[in-house]
XYZ file of C-alpha atoms in Angstrom:
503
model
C 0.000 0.000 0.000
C 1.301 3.344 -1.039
C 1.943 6.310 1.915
C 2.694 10.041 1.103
C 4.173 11.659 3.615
C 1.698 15.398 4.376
C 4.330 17.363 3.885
C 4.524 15.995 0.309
C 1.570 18.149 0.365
C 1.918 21.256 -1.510
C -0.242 23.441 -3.325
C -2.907 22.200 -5.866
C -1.087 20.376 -8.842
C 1.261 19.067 -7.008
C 2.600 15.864 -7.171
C 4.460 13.032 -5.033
C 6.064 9.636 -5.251
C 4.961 6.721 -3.158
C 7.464 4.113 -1.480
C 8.103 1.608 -4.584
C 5.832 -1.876 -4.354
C 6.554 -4.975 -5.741
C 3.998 -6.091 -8.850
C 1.381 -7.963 -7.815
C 1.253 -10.430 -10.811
C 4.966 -10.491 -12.035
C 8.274 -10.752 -11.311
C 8.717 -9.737 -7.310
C 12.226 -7.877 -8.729
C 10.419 -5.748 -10.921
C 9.444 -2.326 -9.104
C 6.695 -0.015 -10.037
C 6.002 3.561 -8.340
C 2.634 4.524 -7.444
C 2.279 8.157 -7.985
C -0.322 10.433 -5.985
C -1.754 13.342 -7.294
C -2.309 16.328 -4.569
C -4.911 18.342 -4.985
C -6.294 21.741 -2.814
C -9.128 19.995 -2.016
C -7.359 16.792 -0.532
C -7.144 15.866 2.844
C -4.890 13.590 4.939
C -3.986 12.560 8.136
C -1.029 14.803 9.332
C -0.135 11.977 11.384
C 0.356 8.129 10.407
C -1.036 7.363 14.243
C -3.661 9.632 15.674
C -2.255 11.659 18.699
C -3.566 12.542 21.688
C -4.907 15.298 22.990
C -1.457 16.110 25.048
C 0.369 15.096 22.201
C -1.373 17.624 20.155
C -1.359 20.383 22.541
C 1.755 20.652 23.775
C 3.071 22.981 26.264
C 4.044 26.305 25.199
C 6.844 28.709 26.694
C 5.611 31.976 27.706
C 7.859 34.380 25.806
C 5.472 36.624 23.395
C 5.219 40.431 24.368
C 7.823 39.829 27.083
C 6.723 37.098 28.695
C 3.384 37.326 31.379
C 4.523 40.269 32.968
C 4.639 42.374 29.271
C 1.049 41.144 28.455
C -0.384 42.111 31.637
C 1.274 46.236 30.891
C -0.532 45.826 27.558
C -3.540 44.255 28.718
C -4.413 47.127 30.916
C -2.771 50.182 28.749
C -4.596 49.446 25.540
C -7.616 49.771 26.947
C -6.479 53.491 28.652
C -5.079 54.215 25.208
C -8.528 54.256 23.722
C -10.086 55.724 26.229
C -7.581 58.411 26.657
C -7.729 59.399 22.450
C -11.094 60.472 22.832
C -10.637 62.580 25.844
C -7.394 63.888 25.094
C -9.206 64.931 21.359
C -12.983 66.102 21.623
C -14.970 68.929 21.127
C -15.624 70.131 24.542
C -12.106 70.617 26.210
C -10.137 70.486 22.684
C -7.015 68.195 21.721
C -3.769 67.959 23.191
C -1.326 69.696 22.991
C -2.302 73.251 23.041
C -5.558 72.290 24.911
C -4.435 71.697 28.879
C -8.545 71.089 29.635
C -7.761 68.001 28.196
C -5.028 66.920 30.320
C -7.111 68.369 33.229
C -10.510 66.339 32.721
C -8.541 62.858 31.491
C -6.633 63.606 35.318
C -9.301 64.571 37.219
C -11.156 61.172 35.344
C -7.966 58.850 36.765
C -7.248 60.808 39.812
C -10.704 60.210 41.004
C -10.853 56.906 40.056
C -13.520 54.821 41.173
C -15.535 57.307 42.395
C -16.029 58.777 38.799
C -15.757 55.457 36.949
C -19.893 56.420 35.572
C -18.458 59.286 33.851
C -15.143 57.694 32.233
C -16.982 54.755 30.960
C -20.694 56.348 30.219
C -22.264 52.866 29.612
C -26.136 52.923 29.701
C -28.762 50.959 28.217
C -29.906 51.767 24.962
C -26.252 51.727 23.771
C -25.407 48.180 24.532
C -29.130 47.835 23.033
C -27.958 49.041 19.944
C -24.288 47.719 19.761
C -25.534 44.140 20.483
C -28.416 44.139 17.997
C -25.531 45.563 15.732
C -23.780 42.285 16.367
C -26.618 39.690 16.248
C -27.354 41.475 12.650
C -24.183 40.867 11.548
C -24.665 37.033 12.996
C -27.993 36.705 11.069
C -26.090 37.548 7.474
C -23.580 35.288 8.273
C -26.388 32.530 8.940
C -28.478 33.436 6.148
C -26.476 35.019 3.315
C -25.615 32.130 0.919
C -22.071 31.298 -0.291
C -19.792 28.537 -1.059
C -17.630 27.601 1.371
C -14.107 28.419 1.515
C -11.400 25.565 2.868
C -8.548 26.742 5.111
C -5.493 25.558 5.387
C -4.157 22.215 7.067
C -3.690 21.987 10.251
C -2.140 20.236 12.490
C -4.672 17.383 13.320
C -4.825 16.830 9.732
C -7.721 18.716 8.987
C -8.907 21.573 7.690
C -11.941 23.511 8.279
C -14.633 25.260 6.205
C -15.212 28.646 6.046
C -18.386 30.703 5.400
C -16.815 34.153 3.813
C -19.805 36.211 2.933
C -18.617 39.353 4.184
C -18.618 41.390 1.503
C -22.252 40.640 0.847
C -22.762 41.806 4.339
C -20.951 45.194 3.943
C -22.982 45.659 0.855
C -26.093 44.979 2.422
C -25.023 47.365 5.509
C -24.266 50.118 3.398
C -27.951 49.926 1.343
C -29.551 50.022 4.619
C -27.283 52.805 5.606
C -28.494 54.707 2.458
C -32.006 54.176 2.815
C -31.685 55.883 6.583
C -29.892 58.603 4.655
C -32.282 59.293 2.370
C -35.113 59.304 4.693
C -36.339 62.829 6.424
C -34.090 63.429 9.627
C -31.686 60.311 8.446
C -28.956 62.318 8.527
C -29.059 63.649 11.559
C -29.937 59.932 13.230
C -27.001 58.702 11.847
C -25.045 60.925 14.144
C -26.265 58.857 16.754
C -23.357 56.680 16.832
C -21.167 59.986 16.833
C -22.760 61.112 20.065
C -22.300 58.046 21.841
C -19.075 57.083 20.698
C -17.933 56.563 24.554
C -20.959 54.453 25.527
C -20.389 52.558 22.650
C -16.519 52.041 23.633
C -17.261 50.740 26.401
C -20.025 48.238 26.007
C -17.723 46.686 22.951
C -15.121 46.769 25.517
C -16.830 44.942 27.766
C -17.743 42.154 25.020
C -14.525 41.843 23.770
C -13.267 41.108 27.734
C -16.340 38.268 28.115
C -15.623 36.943 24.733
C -11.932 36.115 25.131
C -13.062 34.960 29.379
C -15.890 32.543 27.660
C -13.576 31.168 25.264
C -10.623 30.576 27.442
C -12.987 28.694 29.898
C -14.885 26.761 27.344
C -11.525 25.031 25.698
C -10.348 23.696 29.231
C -13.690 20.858 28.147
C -14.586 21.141 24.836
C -11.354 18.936 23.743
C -10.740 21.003 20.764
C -7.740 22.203 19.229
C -5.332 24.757 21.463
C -2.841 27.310 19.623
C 0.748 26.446 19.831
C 1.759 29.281 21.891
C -0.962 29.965 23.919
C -1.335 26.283 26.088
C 1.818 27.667 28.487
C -0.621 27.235 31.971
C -0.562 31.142 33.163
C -3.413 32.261 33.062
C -2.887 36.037 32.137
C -0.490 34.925 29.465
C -3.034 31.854 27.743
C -6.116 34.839 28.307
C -4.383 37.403 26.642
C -3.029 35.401 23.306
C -5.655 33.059 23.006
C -5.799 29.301 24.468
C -8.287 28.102 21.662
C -7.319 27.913 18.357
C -10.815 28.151 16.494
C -13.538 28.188 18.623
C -17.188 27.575 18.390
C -20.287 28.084 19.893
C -22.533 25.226 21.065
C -25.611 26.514 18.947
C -23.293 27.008 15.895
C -20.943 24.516 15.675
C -19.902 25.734 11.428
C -19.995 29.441 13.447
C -15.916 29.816 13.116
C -15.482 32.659 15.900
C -12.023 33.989 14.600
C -12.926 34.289 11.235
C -15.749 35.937 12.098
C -14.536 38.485 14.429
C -11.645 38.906 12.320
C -12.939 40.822 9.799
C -17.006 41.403 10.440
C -17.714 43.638 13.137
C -14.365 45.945 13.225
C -14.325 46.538 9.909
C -17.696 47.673 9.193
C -18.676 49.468 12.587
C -15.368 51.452 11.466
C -17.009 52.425 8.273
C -20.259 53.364 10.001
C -18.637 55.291 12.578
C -16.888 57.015 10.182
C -20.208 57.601 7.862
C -21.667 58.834 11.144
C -18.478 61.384 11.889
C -19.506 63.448 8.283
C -23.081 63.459 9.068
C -22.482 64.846 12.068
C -20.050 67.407 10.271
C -22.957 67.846 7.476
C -25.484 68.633 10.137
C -23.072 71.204 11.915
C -21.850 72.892 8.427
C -24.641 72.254 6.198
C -21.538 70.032 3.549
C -18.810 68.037 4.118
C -15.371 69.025 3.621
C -12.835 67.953 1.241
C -10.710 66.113 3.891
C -13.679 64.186 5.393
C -14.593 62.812 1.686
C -10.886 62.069 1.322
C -10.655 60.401 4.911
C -14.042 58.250 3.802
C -12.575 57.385 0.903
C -9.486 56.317 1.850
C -10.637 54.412 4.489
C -13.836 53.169 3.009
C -11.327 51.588 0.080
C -9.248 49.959 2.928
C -12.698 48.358 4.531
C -14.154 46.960 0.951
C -10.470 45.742 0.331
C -10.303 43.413 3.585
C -13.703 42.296 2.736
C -13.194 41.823 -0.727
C -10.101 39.618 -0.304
C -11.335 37.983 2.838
C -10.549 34.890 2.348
C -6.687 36.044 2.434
C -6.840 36.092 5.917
C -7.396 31.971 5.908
C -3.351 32.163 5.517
C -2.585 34.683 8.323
C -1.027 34.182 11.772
C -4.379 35.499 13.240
C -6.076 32.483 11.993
C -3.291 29.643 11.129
C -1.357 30.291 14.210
C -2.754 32.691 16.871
C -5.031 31.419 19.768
C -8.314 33.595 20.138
C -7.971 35.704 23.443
C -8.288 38.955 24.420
C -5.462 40.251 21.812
C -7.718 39.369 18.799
C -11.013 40.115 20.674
C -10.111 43.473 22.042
C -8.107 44.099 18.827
C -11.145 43.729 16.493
C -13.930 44.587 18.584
C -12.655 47.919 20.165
C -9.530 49.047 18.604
C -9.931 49.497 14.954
C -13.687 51.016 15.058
C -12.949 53.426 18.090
C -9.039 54.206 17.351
C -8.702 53.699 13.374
C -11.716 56.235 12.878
C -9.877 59.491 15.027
C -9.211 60.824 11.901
C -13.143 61.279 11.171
C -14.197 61.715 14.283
C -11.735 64.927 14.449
C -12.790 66.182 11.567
C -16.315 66.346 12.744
C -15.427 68.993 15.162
C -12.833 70.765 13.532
C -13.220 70.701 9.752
C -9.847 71.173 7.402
C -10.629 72.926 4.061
C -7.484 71.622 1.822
C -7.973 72.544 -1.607
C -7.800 70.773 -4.864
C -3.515 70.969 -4.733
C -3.707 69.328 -1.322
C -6.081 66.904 -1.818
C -4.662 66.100 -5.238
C -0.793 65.520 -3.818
C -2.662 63.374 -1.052
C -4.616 61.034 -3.139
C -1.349 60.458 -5.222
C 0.401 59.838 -2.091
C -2.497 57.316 -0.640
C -1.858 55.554 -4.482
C 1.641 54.827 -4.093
C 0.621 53.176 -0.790
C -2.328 51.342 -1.869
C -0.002 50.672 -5.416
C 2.001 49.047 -3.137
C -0.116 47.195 -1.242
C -2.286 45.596 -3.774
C 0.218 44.714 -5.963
C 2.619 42.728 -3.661
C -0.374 40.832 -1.933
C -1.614 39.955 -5.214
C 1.649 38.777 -6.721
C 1.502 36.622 -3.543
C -1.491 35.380 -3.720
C -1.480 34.232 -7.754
C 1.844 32.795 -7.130
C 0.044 30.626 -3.864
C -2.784 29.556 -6.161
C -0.491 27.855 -8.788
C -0.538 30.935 -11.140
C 2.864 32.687 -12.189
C 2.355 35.321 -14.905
C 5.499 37.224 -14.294
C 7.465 34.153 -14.040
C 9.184 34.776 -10.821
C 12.169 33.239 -9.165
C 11.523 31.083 -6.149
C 13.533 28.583 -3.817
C 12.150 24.852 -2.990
C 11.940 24.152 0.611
C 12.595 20.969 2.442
C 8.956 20.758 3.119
C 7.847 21.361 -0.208
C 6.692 24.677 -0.457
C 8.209 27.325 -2.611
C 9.244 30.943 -0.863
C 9.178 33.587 -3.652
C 12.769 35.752 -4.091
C 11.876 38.361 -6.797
C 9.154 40.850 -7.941
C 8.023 42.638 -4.851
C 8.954 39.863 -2.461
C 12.305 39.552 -3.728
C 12.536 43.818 -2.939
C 11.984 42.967 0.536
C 10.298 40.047 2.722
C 7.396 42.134 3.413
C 7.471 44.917 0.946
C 3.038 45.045 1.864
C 4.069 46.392 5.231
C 5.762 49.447 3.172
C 2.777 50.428 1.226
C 0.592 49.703 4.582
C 2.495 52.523 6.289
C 2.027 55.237 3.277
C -1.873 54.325 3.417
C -1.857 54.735 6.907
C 0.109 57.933 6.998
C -2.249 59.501 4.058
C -5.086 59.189 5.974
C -4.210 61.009 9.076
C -2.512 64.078 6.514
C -6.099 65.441 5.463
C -6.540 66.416 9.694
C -3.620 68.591 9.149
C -0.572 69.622 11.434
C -3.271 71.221 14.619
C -2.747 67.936 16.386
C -0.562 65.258 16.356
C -2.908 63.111 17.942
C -4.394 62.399 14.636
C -1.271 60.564 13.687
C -1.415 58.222 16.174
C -2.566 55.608 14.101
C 0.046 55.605 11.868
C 3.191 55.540 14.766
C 0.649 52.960 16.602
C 0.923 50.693 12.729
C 4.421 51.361 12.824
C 5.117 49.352 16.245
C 2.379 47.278 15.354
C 4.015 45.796 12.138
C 7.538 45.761 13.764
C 6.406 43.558 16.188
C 4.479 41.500 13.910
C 7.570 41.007 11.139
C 9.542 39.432 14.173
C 7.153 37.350 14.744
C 6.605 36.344 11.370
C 10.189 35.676 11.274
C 10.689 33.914 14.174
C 7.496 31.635 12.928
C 9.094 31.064 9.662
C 12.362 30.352 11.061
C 10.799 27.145 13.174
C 9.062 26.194 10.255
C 11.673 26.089 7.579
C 14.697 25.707 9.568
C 18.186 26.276 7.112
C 15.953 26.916 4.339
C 14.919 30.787 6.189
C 18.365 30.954 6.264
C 19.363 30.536 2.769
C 16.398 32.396 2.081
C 17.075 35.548 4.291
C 20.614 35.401 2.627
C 18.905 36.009 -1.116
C 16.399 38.869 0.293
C 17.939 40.552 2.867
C 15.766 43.563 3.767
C 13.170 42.856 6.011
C 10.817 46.147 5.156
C 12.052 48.452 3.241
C 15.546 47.944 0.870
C 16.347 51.377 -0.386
C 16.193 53.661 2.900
C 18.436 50.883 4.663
C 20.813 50.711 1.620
C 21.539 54.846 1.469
C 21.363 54.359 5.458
C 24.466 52.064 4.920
C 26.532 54.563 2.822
C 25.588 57.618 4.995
C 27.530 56.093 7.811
C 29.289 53.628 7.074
C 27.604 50.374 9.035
C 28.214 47.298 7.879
C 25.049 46.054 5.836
C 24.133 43.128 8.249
C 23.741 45.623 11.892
C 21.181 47.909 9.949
C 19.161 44.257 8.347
C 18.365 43.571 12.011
C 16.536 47.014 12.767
C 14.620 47.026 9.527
């Protein structure tokens, strides 16, 4: 009987050789090769003998985000980040800087603390009405929007699970609902509602983010399932924070992929609404809506319909392949891109910025080169994943059998998407202007934020292919961006290798 080893398993197409077998009705010297063919849709057994549950959870060493003791800093600070860019920014006391009544109130807030914990957080009733019906609507399309499934990748038990990616539907369902309130008598100024509540509204997701990733972590200590890799190390601050269960499910809806789900759904297009919401509000206060606001709505609103668009892109990221579901990717989704991604709108509400067609013009070209960028590495990715090669690109063959591209944009750096992620994020905070630079905050938060995550990227790839990162680090070098670290070199005269491992 003929075996393939899985890691014979490549992409669709390709193809493997079975250990030889003798002919059945011939001479017992004569050797014949049965030959498999792989295909995206096949499925095998990672493992010749099924494991056991230890076996396939192992043990994980607590060393992400500095160990237990760094997670529980950012566990509590993110939280007090978002929190504090809305009071450090508003319309009543100003933004920071040049406003000190914004310093005052956010330390009177925390100097006070618990005895004004009503005002900091502002959670009532009709807001977690709203914010949870927002949810279960979002639920309801994934339930009854039809769409083929989409298959994930394999993992480690040797399966791999389904995916219902109807997202996009959803967002274009949102936004003709959204359009019919607009279009109504008063709609407009209803749809500031979110606007004026934007603290209430903070809050309650907060709060369902913090139950979500609790539930979750409790539920996979007896539902037997799958744990991430590097969230099963036994503290429980550390497990809570990354995530202990890999994909988790409800009880009611056992196809209900949580991950998935969060990963893209309810961020995503609560950022767009509250970002709709931020120029009605600045519609109802000026009677039109600037130049930078339609800029700042379409630059972000292109950003939104792209991660829905290519949502089933995500099926290969860390977030899903690798990272646990805890509060990092509940908190993440759920609270920080809606309430911090959309400052830029939400500023603008209160203090419009009149560019110009010269401004707005140099911006959008800007945002272009970033989105340019962007599009066209992931894309050359993602044709070259699926089998498809029109530029005929250079690669290297990997041990396991997987092929690591070394030209076009990925052979300009390892993760040249990061690059044009940065000039997108940095063109959407310019329309705000130079008042503030609170309004860039996004855009040094993405810089951290995509350090951290090339390292880990690294560091994953490095345990996966072993000498074969290696040799492949040694053919593209540059981690982010080639040029700047190249002229960096000949300005002062480091070697090449010192100024690789900062960038």
């Amino acid at each position: 009987m003929a075996s393939v080893h899985p890691a014979a398993i490549g992409s669709s197409g390709s193809s493997s050789s079975a250990h030889p077998a003798s002919k059945p009705n011939g001479n017992p010297d004569e050797i014949t090769t049965t030959t498999i063919k792989a295909t995206a849709h096949l499925t095998l057994p990672a493992h010749p003998v099924p494991l056991t549950y230890d076996q396939l959870n192992p043990k994980s060493i607590p060393n992400e985000f500095y160990g237990p003791w760094g997670m529980t800093v950012v566990l509590f600070s993110t939280p007090l980040v978002a929190y504090s860019l809305f009071y450090l920014c508003n319309e009543t006391t100003g933004c920071m800087p040049s406003s000190p009544r914004a310093w005052r109130l956010l330390g009177d807030l925390l100097g006070d603390w618990p005895a004004t914990n009503g005002q900091f957080f502002e959670a009532s009733a009709k807001p977690a009405a709203v914010y949870f019906g927002f949810f279960a609507y979002l639920v309801a399309c994934w339930v009854f929007i039809p769409v083929e499934k989409t298959e994930g990748t394999l993992i480690r038990d040797g399966t791999r699970k389904a995916y219902k990616l109807n997202g996009l539907h959803t967002l274009f369902l949102t936004l003709g609902l959204t359009l019919g309130l607009l279009l109504r008598p008063g709609g407009i100024e209803m749809m500031t509602w979110p606007y004026d509540h934007w603290v209430p509204l903070l809050t309650i997701s907060l709060v369902f983010a913090v139950a979500q990733a609790a539930y979750f972590h409790a539920q996979s200590y007896w539902s037997g399932e799958l744990l991430a890799a590097r969230g099963n190390s036994g503290n429980l601050i550390y497990d809570y924070f990354l995530g202990r269960p890999l994909n988790p499910t409800l009880p009611g809806l056992p196809n209900w992929d949580v991950k998935t789900f969060i990963e893209v759904r309810p961020g995503i297009i609560g950022w767009l609404l509250l970002n709709i919401s931020c120029a009605c509000e600045q519609y109802v206060r000026l009677g039109r809506v600037t130049d930078s606001m339609v800029l700042v709505l379409l630059f972000e609103g292109y950003y939104c319909f792209d991660s829905l668009w290519n949502e089933s892109n995500i099926l290969n990221q860390m977030d899903i392949t690798t990272d646990g579901y805890g509060f990092m990717l509940a908190f993440g989704n759920l609270v920080w891109v809606p309430f911090t991604f959309g400052l830029q709108a939400r500023y603008l509400a209160f203090h419009p910025v009149d560019l110009g067609l010269t401004k707005s013009a140099l911006i959008t070209a800007f945002v272009g080169l970033g989105i340019w960028m962007f599009r066209g590495s992931n894309s050359e990715k993602d044709h070259f994943r699926n089998g498809r090669n029109p530029k005929n690109l250079t690669y290297m063959e990997t041990k396991r059998g997987t092929k690591l591209l070394t030209s076009g944009w990925w052979g300009w750096s390892r993760h040249p998407n990061y690059l044009g992620d940065w000039i997108m994020a940095l063109g959407w905070s310019l329309p705000t202007g130079f008042t503030t630079p609170i309004t860039y905050f996004y855009i040094a938060y993405f810089v951290v934020l995509l350090l951290h995550r090339q390292h880990r990227d690294d560091h994953a790839c490095k345990e996966k292919y072993g000498d074969d990162w290696d040799e492949y680090c040694r053919r593209v070098p540059y981690k982010i961006i080639k040029y700047i670290v190249s002229f960096a070199v000949l300005v002062t005269g480091q070697d090449e290798l010192s100024w690789q491992k900062l960038t």
